[in-house]
Coordinates of C-alpha atoms in Angstrom, one line a residue:
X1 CA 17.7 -45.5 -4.2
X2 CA 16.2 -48.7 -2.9
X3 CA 17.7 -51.9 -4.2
X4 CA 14.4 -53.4 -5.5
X5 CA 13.5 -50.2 -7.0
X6 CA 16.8 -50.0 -8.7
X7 CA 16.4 -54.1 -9.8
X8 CA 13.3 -53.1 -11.0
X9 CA 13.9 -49.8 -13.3
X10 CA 17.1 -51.8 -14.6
X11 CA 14.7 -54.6 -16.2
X12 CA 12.3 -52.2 -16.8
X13 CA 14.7 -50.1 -19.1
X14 CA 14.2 -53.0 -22.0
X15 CA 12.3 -50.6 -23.8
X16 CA 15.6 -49.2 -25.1
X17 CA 17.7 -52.7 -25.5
X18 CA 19.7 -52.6 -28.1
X19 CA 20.2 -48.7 -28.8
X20 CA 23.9 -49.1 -27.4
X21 CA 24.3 -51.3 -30.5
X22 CA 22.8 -49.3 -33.0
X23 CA 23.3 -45.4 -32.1
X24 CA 27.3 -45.9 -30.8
X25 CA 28.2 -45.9 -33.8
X26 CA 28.1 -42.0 -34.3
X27 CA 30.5 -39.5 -32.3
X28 CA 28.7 -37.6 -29.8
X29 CA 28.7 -34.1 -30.6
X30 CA 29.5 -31.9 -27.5
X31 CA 28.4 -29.3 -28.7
X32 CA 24.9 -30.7 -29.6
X33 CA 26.0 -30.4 -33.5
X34 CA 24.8 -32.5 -36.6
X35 CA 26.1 -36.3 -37.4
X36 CA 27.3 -37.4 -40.4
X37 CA 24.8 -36.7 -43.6
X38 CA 23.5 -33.5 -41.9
X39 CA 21.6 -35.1 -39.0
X40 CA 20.8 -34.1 -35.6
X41 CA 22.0 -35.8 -32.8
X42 CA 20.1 -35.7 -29.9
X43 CA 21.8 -37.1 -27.0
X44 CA 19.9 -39.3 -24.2
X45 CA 20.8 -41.0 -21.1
X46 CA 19.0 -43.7 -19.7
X47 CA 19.5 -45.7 -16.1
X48 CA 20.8 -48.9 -16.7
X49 CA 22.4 -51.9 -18.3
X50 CA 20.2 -52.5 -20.9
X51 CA 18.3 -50.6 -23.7
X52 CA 15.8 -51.5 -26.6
X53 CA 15.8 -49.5 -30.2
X54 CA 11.5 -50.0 -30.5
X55 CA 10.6 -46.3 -29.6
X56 CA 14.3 -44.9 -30.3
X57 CA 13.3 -46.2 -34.4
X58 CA 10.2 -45.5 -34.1
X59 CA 11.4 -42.0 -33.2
X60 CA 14.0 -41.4 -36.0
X61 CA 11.3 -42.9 -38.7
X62 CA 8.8 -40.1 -37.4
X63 CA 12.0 -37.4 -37.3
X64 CA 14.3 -38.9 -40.8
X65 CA 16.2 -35.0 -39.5
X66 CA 17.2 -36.5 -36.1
X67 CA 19.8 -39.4 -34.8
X68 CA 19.2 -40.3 -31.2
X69 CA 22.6 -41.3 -29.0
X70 CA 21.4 -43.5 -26.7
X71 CA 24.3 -43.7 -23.7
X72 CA 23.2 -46.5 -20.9
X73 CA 24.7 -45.3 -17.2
X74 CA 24.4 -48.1 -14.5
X75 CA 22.4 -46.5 -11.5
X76 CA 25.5 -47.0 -9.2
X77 CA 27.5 -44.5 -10.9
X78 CA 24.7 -42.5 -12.2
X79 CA 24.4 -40.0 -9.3
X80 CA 28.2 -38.9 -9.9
X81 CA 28.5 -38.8 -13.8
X82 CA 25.2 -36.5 -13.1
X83 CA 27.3 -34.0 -10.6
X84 CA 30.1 -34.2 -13.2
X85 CA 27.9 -33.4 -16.1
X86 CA 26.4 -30.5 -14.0
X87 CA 29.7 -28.8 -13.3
X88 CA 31.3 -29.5 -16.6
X89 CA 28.4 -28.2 -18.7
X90 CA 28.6 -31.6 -20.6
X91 CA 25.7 -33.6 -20.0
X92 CA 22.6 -34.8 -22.6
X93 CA 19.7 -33.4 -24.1
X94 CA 17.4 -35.5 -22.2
X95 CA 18.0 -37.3 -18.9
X96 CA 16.2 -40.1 -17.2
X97 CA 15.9 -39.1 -13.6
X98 CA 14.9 -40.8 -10.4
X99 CA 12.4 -38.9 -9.1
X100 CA 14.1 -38.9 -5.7
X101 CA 17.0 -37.1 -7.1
X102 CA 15.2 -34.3 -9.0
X103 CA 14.9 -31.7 -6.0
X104 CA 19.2 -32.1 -5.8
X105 CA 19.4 -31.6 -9.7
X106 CA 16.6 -28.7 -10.0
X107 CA 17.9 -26.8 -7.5
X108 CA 21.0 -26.5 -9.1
X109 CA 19.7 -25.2 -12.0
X110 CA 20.4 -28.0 -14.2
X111 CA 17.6 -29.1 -15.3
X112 CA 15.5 -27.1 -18.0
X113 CA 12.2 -25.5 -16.9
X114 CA 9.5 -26.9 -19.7
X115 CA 6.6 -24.9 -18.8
X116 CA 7.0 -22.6 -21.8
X117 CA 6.3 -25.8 -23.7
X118 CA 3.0 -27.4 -22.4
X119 CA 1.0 -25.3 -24.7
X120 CA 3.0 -26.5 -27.7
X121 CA 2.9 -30.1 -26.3
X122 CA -0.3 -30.3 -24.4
X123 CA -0.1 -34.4 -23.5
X124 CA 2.6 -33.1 -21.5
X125 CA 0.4 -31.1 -18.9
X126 CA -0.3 -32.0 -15.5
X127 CA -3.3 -33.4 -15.9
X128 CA -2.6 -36.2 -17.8
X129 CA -0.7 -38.1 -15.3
X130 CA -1.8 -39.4 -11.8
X131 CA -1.9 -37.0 -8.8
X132 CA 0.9 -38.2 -7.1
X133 CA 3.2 -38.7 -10.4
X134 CA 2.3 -34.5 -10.9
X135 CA 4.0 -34.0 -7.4
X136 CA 7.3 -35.0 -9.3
X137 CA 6.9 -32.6 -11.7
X138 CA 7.2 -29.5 -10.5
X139 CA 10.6 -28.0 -8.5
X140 CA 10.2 -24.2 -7.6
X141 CA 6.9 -23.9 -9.4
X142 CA 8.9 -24.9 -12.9
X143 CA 8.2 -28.1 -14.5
X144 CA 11.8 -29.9 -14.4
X145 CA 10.6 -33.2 -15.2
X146 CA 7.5 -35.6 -17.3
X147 CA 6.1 -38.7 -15.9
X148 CA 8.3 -41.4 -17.8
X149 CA 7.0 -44.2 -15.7
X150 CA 5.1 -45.4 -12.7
X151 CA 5.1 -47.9 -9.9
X152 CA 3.7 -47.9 -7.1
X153 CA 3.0 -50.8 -3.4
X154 CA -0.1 -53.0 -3.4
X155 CA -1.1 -55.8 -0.7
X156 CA -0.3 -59.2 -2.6
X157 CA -2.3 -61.9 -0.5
X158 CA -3.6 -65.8 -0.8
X159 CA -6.7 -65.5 -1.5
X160 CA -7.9 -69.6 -0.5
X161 CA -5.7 -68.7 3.6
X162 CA -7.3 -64.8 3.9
X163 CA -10.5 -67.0 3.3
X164 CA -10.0 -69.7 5.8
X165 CA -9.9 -66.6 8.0
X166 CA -12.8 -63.9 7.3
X167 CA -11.0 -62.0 4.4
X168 CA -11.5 -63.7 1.0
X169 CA -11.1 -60.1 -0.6
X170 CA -8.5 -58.9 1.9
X171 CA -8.5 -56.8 4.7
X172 CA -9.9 -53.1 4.1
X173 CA -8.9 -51.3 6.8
X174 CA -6.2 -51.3 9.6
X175 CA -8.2 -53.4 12.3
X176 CA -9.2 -55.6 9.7
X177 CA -5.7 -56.3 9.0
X178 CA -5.0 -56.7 12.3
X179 CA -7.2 -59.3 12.9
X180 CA -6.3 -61.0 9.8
X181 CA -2.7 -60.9 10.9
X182 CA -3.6 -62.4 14.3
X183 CA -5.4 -65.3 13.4
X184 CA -3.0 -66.2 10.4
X185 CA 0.1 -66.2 13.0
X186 CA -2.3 -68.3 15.6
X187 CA -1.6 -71.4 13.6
X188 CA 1.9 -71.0 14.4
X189 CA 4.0 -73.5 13.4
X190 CA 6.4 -71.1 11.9
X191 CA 3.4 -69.8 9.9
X192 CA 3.2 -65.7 10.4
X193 CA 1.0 -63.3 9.0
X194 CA 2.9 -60.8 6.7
X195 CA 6.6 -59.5 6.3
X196 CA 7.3 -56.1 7.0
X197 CA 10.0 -54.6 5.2
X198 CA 11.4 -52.5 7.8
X199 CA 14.3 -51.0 5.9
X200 CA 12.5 -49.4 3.3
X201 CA 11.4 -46.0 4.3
X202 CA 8.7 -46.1 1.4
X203 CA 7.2 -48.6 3.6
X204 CA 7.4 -46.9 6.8
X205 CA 6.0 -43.5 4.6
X206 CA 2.9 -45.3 3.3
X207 CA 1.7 -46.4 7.1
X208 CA 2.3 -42.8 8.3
X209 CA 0.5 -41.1 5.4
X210 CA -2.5 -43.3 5.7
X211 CA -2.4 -42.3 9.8
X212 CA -2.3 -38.3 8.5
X213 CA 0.8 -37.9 9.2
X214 CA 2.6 -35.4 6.6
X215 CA 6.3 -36.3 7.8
X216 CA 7.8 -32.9 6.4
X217 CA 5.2 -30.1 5.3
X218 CA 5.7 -27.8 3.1
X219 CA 7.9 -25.3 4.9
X220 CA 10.5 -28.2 5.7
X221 CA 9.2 -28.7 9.2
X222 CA 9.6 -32.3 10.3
X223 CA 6.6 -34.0 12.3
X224 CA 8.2 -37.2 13.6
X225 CA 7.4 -37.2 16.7
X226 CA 3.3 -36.2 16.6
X227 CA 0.2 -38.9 17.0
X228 CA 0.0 -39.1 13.6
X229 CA 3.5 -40.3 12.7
X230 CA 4.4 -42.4 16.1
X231 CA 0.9 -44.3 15.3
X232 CA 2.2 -45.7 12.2
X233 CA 5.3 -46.7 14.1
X234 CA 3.1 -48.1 17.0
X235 CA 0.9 -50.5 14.9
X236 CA 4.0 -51.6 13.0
X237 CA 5.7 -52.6 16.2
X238 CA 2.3 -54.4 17.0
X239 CA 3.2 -56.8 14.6
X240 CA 6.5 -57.6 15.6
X241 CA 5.4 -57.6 19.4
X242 CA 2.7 -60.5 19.0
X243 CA 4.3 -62.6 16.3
X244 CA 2.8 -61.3 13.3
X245 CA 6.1 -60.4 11.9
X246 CA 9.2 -62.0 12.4
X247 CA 11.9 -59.6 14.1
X248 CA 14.4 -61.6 11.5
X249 CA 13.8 -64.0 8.7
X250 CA 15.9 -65.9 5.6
X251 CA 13.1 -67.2 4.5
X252 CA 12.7 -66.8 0.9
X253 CA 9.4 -64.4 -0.2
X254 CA 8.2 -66.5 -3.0
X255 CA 8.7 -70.0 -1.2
X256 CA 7.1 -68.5 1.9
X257 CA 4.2 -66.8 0.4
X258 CA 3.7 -70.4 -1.7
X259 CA 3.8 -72.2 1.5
X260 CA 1.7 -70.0 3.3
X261 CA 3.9 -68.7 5.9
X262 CA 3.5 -64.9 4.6
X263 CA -0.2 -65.5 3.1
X264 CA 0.5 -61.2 3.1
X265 CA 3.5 -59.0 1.6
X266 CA 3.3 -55.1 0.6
X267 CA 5.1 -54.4 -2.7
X268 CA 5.7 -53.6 -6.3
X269 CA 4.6 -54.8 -10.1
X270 CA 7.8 -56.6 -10.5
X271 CA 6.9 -59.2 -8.2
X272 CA 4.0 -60.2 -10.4
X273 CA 6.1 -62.3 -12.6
X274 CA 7.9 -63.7 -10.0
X275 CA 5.4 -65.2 -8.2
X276 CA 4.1 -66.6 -11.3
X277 CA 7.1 -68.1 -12.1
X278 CA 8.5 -69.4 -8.5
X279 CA 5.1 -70.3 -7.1
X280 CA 3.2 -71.3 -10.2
X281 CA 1.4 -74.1 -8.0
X282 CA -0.8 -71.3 -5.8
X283 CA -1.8 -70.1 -9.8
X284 CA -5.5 -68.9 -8.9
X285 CA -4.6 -69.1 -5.1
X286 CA -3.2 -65.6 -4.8
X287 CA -4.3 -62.0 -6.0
X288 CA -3.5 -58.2 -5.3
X289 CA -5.8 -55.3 -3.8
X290 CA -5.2 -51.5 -2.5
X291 CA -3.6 -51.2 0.6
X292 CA -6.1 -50.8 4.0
X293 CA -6.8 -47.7 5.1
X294 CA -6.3 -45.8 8.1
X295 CA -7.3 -42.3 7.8
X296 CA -6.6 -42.9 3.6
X297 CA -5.0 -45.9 1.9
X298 CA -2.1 -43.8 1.0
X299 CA 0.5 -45.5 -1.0
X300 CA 4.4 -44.7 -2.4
X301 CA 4.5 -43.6 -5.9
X302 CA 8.1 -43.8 -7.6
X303 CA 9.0 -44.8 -11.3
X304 CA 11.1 -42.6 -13.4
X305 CA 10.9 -38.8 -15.1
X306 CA 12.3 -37.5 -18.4
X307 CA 14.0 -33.6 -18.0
X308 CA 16.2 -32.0 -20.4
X309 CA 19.8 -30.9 -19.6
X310 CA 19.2 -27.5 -19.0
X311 CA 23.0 -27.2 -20.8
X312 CA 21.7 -28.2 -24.1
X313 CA 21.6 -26.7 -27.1
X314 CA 18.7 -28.7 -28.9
X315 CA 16.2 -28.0 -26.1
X316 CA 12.9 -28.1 -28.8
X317 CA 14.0 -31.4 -30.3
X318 CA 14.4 -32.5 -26.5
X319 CA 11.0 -31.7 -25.5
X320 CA 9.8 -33.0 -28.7
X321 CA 11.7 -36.5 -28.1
X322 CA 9.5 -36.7 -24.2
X323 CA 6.4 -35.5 -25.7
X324 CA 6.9 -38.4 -28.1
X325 CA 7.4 -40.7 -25.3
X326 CA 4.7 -39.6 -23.5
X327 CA 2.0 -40.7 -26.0
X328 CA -0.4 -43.0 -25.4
X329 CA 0.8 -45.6 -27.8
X330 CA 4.3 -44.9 -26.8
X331 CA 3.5 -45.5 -23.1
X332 CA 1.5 -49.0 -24.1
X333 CA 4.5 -49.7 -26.4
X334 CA 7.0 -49.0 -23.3
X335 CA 4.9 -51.7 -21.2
X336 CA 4.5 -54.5 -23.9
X337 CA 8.3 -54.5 -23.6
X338 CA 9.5 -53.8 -20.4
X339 CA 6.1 -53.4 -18.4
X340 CA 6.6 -50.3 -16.7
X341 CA 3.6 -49.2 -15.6
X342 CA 2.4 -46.0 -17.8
X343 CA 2.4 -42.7 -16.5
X344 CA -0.4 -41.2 -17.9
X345 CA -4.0 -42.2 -16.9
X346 CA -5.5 -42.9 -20.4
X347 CA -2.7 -45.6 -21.1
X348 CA -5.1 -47.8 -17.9
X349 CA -8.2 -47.6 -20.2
X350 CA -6.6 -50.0 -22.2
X351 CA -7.6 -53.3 -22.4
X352 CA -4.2 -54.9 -21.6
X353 CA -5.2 -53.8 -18.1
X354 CA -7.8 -55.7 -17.0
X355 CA -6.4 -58.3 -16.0
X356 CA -7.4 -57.6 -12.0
X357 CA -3.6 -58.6 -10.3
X358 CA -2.5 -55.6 -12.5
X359 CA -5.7 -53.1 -12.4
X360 CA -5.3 -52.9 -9.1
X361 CA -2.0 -51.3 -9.6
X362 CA -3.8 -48.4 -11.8
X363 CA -6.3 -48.4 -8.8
X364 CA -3.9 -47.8 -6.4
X365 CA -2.1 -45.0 -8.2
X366 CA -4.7 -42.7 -8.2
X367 CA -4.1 -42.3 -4.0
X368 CA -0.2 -42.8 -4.5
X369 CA 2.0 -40.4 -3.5
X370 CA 6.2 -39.9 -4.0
X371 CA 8.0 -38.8 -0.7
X372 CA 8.8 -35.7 0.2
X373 CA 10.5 -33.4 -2.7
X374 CA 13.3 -32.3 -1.0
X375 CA 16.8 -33.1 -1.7
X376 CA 17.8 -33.9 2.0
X377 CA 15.5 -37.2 2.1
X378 CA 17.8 -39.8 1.8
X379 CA 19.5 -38.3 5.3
X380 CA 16.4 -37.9 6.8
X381 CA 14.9 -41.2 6.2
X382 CA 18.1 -43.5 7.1
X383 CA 18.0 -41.6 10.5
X384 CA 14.0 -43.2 10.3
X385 CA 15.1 -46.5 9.4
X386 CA 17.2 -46.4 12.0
X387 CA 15.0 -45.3 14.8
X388 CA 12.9 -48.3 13.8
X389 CA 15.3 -51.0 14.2
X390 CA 16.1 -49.8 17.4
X391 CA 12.5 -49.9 18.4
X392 CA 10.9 -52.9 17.0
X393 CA 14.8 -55.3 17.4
X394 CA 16.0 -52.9 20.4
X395 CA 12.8 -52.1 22.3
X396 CA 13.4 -49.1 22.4
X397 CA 10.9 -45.9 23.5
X398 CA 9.3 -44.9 20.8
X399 CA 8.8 -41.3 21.9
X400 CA 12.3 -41.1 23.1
X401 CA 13.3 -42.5 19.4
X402 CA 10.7 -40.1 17.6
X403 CA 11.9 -37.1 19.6
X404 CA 15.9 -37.8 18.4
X405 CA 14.5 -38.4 15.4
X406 CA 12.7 -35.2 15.0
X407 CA 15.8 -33.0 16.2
X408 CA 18.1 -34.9 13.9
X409 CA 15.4 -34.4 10.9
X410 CA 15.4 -30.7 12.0
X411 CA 19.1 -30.2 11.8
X412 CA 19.4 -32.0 8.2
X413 CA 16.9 -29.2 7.1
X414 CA 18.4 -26.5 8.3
X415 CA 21.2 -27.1 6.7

């Protein structure tokens, strides 16, 4: 899981922060049984370091029957305890997942299929959450997993230096970025145009959906090495080949985008904050907008899902616990606290979302997608990462590149 993503979701847990504190106290009840004074317990595991008792309490007021165990598992050893709690039988009611790892987990059979429930629990259907979030839900035509949270990539860009080069509002599309980029790295200097984070495959994913590339279709063929997908590579090189990019850089992301040497950088809500509070001198200087479009202005959609265990023995009072967290108020409640960006699309009707830096993010969910659902993704995109540091540092050939990389892909799959 990406490093930023992971820094991210592990401040964004606060909306649990000091469960560990006050539900420890209880044994945990392997065998899903009652605590002391005849309550349920309800075991839940969160990604993290940190949790906050608001919803848990607000929970157990609603449900005086139930005590929820909250147990906090650091992402690095997350993946492992998950494996263990698989093959032992042992794990939770209700799991936070990744949604990267929920192809791995469904097809193993341990995750619970909810679709007998949505009737029963109708803010829990599909067509509450954002199109791309819905993509997560579903493994084998069995929902495995609600839309906990959301988060998706939006251009962050000076507004006063875009100006001082045609693009007050940003650029819109591709060649507008383009010539953006190649006027902002003209003043040289040291002053470039944007920094491309070339080992993320997210990133690399959002250039070659917006070119129509569809990477891996639906019956696990790769496509690596078609128009659509060496395009995207091609016009990222571009960057790197006329100074746009740096092919290496310590320079620091807030100081630089402050100073004006990246006026441009692609990423996440978390860095809202941080800009606020390393480069408050640019305050009314800077501002976010969708991502340009190609063919689409396609961009990643990751966050967070709730499944149950499919193990457990208190599957209704699971659901019943993620319905509850996938009400509106509960979803605004989540993002006072932590803000994680709600899942479902009524919670960006609210009016703590107008604020335009974070509207846009809403905006840009509703074209976000997550990459492909398949449990072999990790393997196939570090081969992709790979192929592009060889041909934007190496110079190498990028059909020579996009042909290994499409037989390598190809093998992983088949598999």
């Amino acid at each position: 899981m990406r490093k930023k993503s992971i820094l991210w979701t592990l401040a964004a847990l606060l909306v649990f922060s000091v469960v560990l504190a006050g539900c420890s106290g209880g044994s945990e009840k392997a065998d899903g049984g009652s605590e002391g004074g005849g309550k349920k317990e309800l075991k839940v595991w969160l990604m993290g370091d940190e949790t906050d008792e608001t919803l848990i309490k607000q929970y157990e007021e609603k449900n005086p029957g139930v005590k929820v165990s909250v147990q906090s598992i650091p992402w690095g050893s997350a993946h492992d305890k998950l494996l263990t709690a698989v093959a032992s039988k042992s794990g939770p009611d209700v799991v936070q997942m990744g949604t990267t790892w929920i192809p791995e987990f469904a097809q193993a059979g341990a995750l619970l299929d909810l679709t007998p429930y949505l009737e029963q629990y109708p803010n829990l259907k599909p067509e509450n959450y954002f199109d791309g979030a819905v993509q997560t839900m579903s493994y084998d035509d069995k929902v495995v997993g609600i839309p906990w949270y959301v988060e998706t990539r939006v251009l962050f860009y000076r507004t006063d230096i875009l100006g001082e080069v045609g693009y007050p509002e940003g650029p819109k599309t591709w060649d507008e970025m383009k010539d953006a980029g190649q006027k902002l790295a003209a003043r040289g200097n040291g002053n470039y145009a944007i920094t491309i984070d070339a080992k993320d495959m997210n990133y690399l994913s959002m250039f070659a959906w917006q070119n129509g590339s569809a990477m891996i279709d639906e019956n696990r063929k790769p496509h690596f090495n078609e128009p659509e997908f060496m395009g995207a590579m091609e016009y990222l090189k571009s960057f790197y080949d006329t100074g746009m990019t740096p092919l290496a850089s310590d320079l620091d992301l807030f100081a630089a985008f402050k100073d004006g040497q990246f006026p441009m950088f692609i990423s996440g809500p978390w860095m809202i904050q941080g800009v606020k509070d390393k480069a408050p001198e640019i305050e009314g200087k800077w501002a976010t907008t969708t991502l340009p479009a190609k063919e689409n202005n396609a961009s990643f959609l990751g966050g967070a899902n709730m499944s149950v265990f499919s193990s457990t023995k208190n599957a209704d009072e699971a659901v019943k616990f993620i319905s509850f967290m996938s009400e509106q108020e509960s979803q605004l409640t989540n993002y006072d606290v932590s803000k994680n960006l709600p899942a479902i699309k009524s919670a960006w009707e609210d009016k703590r979302f107008e604020d335009p830096i974070f509207a846009t993010f809403g905006k840009q969910l509703e074209n976000a997608r997550p990459v492909p659902f398949i449990k072999e993704w990790d393997a196939v995109s570090q081969e992709a990462i790979g192929a592009f540091e060889r041909i934007t540092v190496g110079g190498a050939d990028i059909k020579t590149e996009m042909d290994q990389l499409n037989a390598k892909a190809t093998e992983i799959l088949s598999k």
